[in-house]
């Protein structure tokens, strides 16, 4: 049984294939604009953008604790707290045999003394919690 050859080569075969970047770029721009618009107009989108932004700020500001302890510009109170972190980490590894890996090796000094606020809500006439939906974790009491 013989197979017939196609009359034309496959559309994407060969090195002479040219993509129309104008249409691809326009499609990508429209898709990106749509995602940006949906992100901006929904509570979940704004929550995700804000959470990612703040997490990025914390991660960009990290410094190694050992470097901060050695740094002469670190104030005495902060240095004492960081030394306690290093001592607790050493105790966990040496005495308890816990695998510390990279845990508690970096520190970020925040401009605010508040990192997280916890708020609980319920209707006036019941103790049943009000729930709120978040991405990744799902529905949680608020």
Phi, psi and omega in degrees: 000126182260143177265138179278142177276143178294148181294323180242148175295161178302146186301327183257013182276144174092165183277348183276012182287132177239126175271145176272092184294335178299313180286323178294315179298318179296319178297315179296320179296317178296317179296315179296318178298321178296316178296317179297319179295313179298322178296319184288328187263355179250148178298318180296318179297315178296321178299313181296317180296315180295317179297317179294320180297312182293320177297320177298320177298318179295315182293324178292332184270004184291146173221151178295137181297319180298322177294320180293323179295322180283338184290127182287343180276352177287129182293157187298321181295312179296318179300317179298318179294320180291325175296323176296321177299314180296321179293318179295322178294317179296320178298317180298322181282309188284314186270322184261347179070027180279144178280103185284326183049237183257010183291138176057045177247350182229156185219143174236125176276117180270154179282343181247150177273358180249122178259318184222138172248134179250128182231135177243145180222150176207159176295159183296329187254013180208159176261008177291132183288149171278135181253155181224144181261129176238149175296154178073304184272341178084214184274126181228153176293144183248000000 
